Coordinates of C-alpha atoms in Angstrom, one line a residue:
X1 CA -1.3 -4.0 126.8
X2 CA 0.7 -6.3 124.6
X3 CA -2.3 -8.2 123.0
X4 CA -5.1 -5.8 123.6
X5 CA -3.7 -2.7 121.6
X6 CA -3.2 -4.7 118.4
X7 CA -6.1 -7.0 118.5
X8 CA -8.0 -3.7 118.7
X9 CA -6.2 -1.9 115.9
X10 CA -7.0 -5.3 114.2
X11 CA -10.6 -5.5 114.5
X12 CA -10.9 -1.9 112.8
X13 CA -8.5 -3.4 110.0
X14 CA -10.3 -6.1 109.3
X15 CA -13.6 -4.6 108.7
X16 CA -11.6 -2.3 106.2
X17 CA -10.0 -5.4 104.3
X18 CA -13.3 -7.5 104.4
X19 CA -15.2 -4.8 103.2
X20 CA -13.2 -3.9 100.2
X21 CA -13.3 -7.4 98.5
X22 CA -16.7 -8.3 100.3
X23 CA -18.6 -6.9 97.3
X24 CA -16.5 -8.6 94.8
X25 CA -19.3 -11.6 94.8
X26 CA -22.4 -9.1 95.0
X27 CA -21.7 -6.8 91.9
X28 CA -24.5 -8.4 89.8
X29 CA -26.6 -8.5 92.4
X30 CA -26.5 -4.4 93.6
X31 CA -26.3 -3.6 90.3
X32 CA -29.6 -4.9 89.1
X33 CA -30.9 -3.4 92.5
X34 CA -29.6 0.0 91.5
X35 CA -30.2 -0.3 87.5
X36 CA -26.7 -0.3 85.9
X37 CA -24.2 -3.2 84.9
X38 CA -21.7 -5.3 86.9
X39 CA -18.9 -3.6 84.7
X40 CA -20.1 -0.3 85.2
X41 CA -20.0 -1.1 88.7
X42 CA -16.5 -2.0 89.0
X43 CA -15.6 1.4 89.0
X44 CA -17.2 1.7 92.7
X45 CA -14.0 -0.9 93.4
X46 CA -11.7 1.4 91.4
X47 CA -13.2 4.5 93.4
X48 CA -11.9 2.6 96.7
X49 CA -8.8 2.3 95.6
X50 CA -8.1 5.6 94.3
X51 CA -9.1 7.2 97.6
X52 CA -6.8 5.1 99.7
X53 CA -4.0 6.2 97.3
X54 CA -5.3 9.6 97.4
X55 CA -5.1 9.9 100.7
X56 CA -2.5 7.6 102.4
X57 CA 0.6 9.9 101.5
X58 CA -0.6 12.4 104.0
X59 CA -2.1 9.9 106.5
X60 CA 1.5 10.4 108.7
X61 CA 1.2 14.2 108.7
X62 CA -2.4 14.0 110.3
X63 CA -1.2 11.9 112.9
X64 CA 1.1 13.7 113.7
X65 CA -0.1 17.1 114.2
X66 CA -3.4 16.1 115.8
X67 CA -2.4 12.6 117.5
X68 CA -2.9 9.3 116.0
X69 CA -5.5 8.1 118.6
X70 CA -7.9 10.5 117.6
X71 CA -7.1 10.6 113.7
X72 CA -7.7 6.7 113.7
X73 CA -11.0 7.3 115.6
X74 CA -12.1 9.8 113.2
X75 CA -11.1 7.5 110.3
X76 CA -13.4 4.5 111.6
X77 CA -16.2 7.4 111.9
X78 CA -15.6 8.5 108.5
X79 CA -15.6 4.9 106.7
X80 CA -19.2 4.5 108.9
X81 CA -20.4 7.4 107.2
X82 CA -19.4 6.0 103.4
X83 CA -20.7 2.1 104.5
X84 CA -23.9 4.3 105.6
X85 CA -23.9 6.0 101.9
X86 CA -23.5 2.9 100.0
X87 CA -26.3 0.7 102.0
X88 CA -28.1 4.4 100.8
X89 CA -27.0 4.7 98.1
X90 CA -29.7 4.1 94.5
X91 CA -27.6 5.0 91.7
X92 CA -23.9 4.8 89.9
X93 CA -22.5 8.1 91.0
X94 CA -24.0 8.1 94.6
X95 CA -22.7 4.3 94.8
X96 CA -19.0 5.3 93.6
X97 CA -19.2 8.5 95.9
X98 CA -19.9 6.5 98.6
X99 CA -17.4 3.8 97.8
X100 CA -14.6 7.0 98.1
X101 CA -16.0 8.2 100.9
X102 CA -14.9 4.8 102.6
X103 CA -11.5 4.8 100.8
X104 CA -11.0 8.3 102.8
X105 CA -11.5 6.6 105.9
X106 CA -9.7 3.7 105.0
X107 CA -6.4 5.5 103.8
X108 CA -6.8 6.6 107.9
X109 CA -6.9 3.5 109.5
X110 CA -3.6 1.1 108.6
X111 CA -1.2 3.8 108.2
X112 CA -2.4 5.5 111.4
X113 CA -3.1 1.7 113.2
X114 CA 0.6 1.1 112.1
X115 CA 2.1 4.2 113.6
X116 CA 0.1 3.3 116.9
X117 CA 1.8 0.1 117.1
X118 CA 5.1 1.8 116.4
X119 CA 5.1 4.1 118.8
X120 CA 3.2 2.2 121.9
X121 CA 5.8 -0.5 121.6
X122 CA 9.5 -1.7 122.4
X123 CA 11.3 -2.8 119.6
X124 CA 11.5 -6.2 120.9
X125 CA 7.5 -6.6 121.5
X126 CA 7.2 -5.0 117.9
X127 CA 7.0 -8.6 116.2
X128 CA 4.5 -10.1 118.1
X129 CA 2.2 -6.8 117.8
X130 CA 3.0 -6.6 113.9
X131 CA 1.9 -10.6 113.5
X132 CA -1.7 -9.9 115.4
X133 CA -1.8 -6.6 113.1
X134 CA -0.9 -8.5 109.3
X135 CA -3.6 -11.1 110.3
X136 CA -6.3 -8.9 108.8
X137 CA -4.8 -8.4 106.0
X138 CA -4.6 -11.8 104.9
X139 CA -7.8 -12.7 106.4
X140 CA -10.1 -10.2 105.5
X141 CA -9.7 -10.6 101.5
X142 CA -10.6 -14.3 102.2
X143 CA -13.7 -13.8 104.1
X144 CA -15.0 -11.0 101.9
X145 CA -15.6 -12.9 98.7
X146 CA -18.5 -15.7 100.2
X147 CA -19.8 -13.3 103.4
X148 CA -20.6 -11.1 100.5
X149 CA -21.7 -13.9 98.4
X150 CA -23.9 -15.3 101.7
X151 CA -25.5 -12.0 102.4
X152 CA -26.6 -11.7 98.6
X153 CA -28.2 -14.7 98.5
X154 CA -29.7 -14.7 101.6
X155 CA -30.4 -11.8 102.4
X156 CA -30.6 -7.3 101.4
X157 CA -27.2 -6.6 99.7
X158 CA -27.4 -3.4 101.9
X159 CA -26.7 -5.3 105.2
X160 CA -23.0 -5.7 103.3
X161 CA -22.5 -2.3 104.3
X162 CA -25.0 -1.8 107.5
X163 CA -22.7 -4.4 109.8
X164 CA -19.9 -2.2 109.3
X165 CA -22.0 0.3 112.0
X166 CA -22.2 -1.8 114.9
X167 CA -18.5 -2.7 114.4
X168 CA -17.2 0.4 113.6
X169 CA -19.0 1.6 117.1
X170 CA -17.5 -0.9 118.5
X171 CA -14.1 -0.1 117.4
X172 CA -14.4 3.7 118.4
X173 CA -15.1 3.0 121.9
X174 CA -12.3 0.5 122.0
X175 CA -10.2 3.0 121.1
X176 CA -10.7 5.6 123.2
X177 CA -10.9 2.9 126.2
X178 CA -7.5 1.0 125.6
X179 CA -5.0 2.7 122.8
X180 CA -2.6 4.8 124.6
X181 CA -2.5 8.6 124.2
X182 CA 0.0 9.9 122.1
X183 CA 0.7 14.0 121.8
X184 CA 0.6 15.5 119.1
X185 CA 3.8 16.8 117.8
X186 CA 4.5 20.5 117.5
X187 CA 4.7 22.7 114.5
X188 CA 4.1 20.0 111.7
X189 CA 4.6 21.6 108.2
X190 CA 1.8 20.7 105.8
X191 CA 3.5 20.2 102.1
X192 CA 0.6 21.3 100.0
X193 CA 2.3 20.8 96.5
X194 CA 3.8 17.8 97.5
X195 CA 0.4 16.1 98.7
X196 CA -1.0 17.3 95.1
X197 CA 1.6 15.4 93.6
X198 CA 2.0 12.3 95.1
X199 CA -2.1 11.9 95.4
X200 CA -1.8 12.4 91.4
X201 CA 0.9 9.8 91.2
X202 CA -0.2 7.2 93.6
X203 CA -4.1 7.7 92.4
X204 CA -3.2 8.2 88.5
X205 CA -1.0 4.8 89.3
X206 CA -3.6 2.7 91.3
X207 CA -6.5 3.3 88.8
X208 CA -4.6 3.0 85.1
X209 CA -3.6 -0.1 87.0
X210 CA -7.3 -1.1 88.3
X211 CA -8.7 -0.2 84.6
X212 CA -6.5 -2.0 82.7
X213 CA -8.1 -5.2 82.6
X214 CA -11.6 -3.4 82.4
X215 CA -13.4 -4.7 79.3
X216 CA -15.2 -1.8 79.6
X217 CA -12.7 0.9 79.3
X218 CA -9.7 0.4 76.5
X219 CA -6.6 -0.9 77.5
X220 CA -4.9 2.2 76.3
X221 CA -6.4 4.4 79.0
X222 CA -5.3 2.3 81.6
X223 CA -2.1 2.8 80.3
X224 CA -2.2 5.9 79.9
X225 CA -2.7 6.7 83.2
X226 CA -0.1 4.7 85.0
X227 CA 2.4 6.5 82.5
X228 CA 0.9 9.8 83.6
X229 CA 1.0 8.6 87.6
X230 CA 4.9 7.8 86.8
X231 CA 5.5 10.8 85.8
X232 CA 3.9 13.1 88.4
X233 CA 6.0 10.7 90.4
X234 CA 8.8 11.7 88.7
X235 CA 7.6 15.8 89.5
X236 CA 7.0 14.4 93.0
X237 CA 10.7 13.3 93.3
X238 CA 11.5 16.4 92.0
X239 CA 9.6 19.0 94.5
X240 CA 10.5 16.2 97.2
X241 CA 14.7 16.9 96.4
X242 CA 14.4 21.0 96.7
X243 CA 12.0 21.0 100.2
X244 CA 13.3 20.8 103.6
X245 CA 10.3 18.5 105.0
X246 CA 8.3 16.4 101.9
X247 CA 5.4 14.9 102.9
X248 CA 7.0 11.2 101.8
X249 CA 10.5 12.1 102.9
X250 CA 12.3 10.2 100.3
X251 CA 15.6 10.7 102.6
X252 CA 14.3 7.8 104.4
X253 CA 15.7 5.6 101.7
X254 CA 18.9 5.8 103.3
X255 CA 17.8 3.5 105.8
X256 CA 19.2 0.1 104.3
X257 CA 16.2 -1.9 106.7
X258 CA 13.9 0.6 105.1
X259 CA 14.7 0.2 101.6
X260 CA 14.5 -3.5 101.7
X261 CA 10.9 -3.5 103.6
X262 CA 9.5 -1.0 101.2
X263 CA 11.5 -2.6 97.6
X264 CA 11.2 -5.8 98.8
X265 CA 7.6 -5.4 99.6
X266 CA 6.5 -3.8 96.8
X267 CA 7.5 -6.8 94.6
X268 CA 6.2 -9.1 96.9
X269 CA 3.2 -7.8 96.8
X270 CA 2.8 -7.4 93.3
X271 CA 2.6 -11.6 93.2
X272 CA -0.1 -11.9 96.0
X273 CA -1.8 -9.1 95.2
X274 CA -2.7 -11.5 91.9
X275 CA -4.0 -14.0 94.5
X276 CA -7.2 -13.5 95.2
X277 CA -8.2 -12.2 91.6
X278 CA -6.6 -15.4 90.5
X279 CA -7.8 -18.2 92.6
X280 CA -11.5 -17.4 92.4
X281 CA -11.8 -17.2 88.9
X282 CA -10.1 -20.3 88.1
X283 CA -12.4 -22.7 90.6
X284 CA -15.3 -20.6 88.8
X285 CA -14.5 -20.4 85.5
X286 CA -12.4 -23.4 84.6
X287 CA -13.7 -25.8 87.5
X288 CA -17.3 -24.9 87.5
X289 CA -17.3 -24.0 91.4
X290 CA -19.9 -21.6 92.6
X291 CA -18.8 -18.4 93.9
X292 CA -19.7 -19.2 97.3
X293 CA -17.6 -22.4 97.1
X294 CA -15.0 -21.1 95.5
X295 CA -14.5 -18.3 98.6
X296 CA -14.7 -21.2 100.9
X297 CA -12.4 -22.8 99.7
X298 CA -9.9 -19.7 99.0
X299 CA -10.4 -19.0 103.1
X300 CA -8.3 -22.3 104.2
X301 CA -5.3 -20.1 103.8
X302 CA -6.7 -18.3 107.5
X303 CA -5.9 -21.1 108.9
X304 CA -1.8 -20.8 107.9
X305 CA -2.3 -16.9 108.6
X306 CA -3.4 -17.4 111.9
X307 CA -0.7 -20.4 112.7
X308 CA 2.0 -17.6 111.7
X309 CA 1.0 -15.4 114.7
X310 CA 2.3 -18.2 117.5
X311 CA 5.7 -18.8 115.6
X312 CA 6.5 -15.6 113.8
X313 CA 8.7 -14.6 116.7
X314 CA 10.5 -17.5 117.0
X315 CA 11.3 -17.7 113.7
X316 CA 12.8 -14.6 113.2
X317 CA 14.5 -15.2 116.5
X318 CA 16.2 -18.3 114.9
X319 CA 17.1 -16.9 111.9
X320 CA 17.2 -13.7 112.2
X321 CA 15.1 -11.2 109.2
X322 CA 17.5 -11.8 106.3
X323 CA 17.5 -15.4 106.3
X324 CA 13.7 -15.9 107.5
X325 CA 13.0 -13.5 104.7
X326 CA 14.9 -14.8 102.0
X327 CA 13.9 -18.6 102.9
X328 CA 10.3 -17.3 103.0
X329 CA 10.5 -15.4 99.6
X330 CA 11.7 -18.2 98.1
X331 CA 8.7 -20.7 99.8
X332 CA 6.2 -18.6 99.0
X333 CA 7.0 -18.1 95.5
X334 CA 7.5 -22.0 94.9
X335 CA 3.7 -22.4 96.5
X336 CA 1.6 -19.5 94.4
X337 CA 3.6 -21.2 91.5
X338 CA 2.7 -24.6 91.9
X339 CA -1.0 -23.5 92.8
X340 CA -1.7 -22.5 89.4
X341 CA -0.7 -26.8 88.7
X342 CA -3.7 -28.1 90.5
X343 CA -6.6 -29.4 88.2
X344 CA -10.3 -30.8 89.7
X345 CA -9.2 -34.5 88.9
X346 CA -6.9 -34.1 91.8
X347 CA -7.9 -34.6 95.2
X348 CA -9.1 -31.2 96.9
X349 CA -6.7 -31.6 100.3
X350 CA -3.6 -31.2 97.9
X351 CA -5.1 -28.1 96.6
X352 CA -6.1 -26.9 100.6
X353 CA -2.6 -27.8 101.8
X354 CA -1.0 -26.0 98.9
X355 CA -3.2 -22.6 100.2
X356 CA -2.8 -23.2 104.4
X357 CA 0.6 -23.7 103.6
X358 CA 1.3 -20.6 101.2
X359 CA -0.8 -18.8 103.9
X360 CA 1.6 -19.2 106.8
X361 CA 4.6 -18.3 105.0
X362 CA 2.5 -15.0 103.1
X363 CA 1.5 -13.9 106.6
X364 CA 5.2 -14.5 107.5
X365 CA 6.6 -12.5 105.2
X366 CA 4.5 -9.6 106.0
X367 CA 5.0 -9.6 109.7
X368 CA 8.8 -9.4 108.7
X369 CA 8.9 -6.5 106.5
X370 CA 6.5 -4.7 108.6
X371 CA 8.3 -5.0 111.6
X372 CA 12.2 -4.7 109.7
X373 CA 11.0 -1.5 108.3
X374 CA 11.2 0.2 111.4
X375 CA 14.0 -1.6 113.0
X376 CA 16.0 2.1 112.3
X377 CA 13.7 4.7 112.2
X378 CA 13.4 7.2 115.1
X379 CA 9.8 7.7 116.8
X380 CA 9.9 11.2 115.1
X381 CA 10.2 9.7 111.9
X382 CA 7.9 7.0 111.8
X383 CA 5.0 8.7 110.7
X384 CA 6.3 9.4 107.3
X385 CA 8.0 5.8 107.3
X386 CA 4.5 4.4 108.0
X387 CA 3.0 6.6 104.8
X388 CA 5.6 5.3 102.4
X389 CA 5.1 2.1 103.6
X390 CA 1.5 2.0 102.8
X391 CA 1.5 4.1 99.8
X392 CA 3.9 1.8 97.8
X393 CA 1.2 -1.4 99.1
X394 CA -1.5 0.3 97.2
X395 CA 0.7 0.7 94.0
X396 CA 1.8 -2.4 94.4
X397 CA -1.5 -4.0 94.9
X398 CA -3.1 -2.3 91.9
X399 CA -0.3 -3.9 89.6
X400 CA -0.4 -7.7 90.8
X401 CA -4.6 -7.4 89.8
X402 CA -3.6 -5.6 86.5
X403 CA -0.8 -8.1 85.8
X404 CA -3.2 -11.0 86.3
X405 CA -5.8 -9.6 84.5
X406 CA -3.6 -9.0 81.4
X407 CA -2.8 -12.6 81.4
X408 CA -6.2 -13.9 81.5
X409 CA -6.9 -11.2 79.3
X410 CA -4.6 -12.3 76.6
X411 CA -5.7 -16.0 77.1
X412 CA -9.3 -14.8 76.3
X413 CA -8.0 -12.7 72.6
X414 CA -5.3 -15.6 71.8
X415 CA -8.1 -17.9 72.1
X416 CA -11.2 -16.6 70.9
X417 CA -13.1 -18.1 73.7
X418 CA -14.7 -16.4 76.0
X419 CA -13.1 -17.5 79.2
X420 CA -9.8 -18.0 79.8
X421 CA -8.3 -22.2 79.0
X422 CA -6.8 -23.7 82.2
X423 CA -3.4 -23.2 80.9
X424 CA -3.3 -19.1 80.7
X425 CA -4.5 -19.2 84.7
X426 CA -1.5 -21.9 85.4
X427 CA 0.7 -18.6 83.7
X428 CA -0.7 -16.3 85.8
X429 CA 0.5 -18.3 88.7
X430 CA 3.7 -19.1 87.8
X431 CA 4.2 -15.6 86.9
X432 CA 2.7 -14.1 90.5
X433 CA 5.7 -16.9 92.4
X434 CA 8.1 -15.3 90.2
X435 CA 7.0 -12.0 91.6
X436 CA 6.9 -12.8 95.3
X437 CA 10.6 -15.1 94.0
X438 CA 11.7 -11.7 93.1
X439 CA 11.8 -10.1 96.0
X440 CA 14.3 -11.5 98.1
X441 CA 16.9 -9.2 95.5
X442 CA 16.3 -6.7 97.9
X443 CA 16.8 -8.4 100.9
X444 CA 20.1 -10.6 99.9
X445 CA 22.0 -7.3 100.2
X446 CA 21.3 -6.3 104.2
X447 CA 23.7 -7.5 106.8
X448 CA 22.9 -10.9 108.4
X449 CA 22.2 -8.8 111.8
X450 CA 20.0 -6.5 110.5
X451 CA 17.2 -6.0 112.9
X452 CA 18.1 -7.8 115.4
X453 CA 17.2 -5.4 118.0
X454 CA 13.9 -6.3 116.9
X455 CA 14.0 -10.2 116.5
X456 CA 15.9 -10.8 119.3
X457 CA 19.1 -12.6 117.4
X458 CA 22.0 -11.4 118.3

């Protein structure tokens, strides 16, 4: 039980995360296939991402009134049924379509997968079950970029999408075999208005964001847009103050542990969400890699990821979440900094020990804010801690690949060449490690015991 429900959880996760970078390396290639452009076609990543922020704020309220076991079921069958539409699919629109379609079952699965952990586990197993659950998340980005690359080149661009059946099968009868049955709860209030507004901020958010750096599209829509998505935010806030039961129950920013996991978060993520837009470009476009290579090369950091699992416990036994966090913070935005330093006359094990290394403590960092966010949160609550959670990841997401994009952007207009010099992608860097830097601010502030029920420090 203590390995088996997360490694299961995790195998749904990870096709989620492989598959929405995996086609990151095959745009020119499905877009000759279905006669448009490789810009044009960006907007089938956009359309991803717009459905998870769509959806995800009221991913909690689903579980809860018909049971999280069979909402994260039905959310593996319904991103099956968009990886069937896009291996389908011959056009723009029916490719986008289908690209949303999977974002609806994705905004399902790690919200849901989270609350299953949450609830399914003691408080002081949480850590362990959180490090095997993080591990997609760090992995499947990696992997995407050169499977995707690999299956273009070798093979239909559809089979992208078709191995997501087998696995998805796969995952569904896991499911129903080994994650525990949780009831539903009773008379869970729906908050219509509230779901139109926070799908219109977090949506309008994650796509101004995700079109921003679009060469495509003008800058000034982009913009636009996020303004727009901050202020039906700001509408949201205000419904969210004058209703008994919100769907993302602001309240819960009371909780100091909370507050820190989702603020602290948030920031982090905004720096290595930069990452792998970033990396690949740079060993492409300045160093001349391939794009197979260059995804290679990006996956070391699996191996640091994967390390983290055996020692995140201890560590946050020893030193407890505020100082595991902060020290953590603090290596992690010193390594995404100094990555951006590495050039191709250096020797190519500095530039793989500066990624395994920045790995572990990444993968670190997010087993501990996963895990401290529910050190204080009641089981009846967690559902609507797990939805703010992964709403705010989206946003947060969407602005790391926006703020990277705008540097290089600005490198490519301030230089009138048409990629990027070396220098402007050493910026980015150093700009993304003062991002993930940034976010120990909100985690200086808790008290040195702070979850301790959940590390084990006492």
């Amino acid at each position: 039980m203590k390995t088996i429900v997360p490694v299961v959880l995790a195998v749904a996760l990870f096709m989620e995360n492989m598959d929405s970078s995996i086609i990151s390396t095959s745009l020119a290639t499905i877009a000759a296939d279905i006669g448009t452009s490789p810009i044009a076609l960006k907007l089938a990543l956009t359309s991803y991402y717009v459905a998870l922020a769509t959806f995800i704020p009221i991913s909690g309220r689903m579980a809860d009134r018909f049971g999280p076991k069979l909402v994260f079921q039905c959310a593996i069958a319904v991103f099956m049924a968009g990886s069937l539409a896009c291996a389908m699919a011959n056009s723009l629109p029916g490719f986008v379509a289908a690209r949303f379609l999977q974002g609806m079952g994705g905004a399902m699965m790690t919200p849901v997968g989270r609350l299953l952990l949450v609830r399914s586990y003691s408080k002081s197993d949480l850590v362990s079950a959180m490090a095997w659950f993080s591990i997609p998340a760090m992995i499947g980005p990696l992997v995407g970029p050169p499977v995707g690359g690999a299956i273009s080149t070798y093979a239909d661009w559809r089979w992208i999408f078709l191995i997501n059946l087998p696995i998805g099968v796969v995952g569904i009868f896991l499911a129903r075999r080994v994650l525990p049955y949780i009831a539903p709860l009773q008379a869970v209030r729906f908050d219509w208005p509230g779901f139109v507004l926070s799908s219109l901020a977090c949506s309008s958010l994650v796509f101004g964001f995700s079109i921003i750096s679009l060469p495509v599209v003008p800058p000034l829509f982009g913009f636009a847009l996020a303004f727009a998505g901050f202020g039906f935010g700001l509408l949201y806030i205000r419904h969210a103050n004058g209703t008994p039961d919100p769907l993302l129950n602001l309240n819960l920013f009371n909780i100091p542990t909370l507050r820190a996991a989702i603020v602290s978060g948030a920031v982090f993520r905004v720096g290595t969400g930069a990452l792998p837009f970033l990396l690949p470009l740079m060993l492409q476009l300045s160093f001349g890699y391939s794009a197979f290579a260059s995804g290679l090369i990006s996956a070391v950091s699996i191996g640091g990821a994967i390390g983290m699992k055996f020692l995140a416990k201890p560590i946050l036994r020893r030193f407890g979440f505020k100082n595991a966090l902060l020290i953590t913070a603090v290596l992690c935005g010193f390594f995404t900094a100094i990555t951006g330093f590495y050039r191709p006359d250096m020797a190519l094990v500095i530039l793989l020990v500066l990624l395994v290394v920045g790995g572990f403590f990444r993968s670190l960092f997010f087993t501990g804010i996963n895990a401290l966010a529910f050190a204080d949160v009641s089981g009846s609550r967690s559902s609507d801690a797990t939805a703010l959670l992964s709403a705010s990841q989206q946003v947060s997401i969407a602005m790391g690949v926006a703020l990277a994009g705008g540097i290089l952007e600005a490198g490519v207009l301030l230089s009138g060449q048409a990629v990027p010099p070396a220098g402007y992608f050493t910026m980015g860097f150093v700009v993304a490690g003062a991002c993930t830097l940034l976010a120990l601010l909100a985690i200086v502030r808790l008290s040195p015991s702070a979850g301790s029920e959940i590390s084990g420090r006492h």
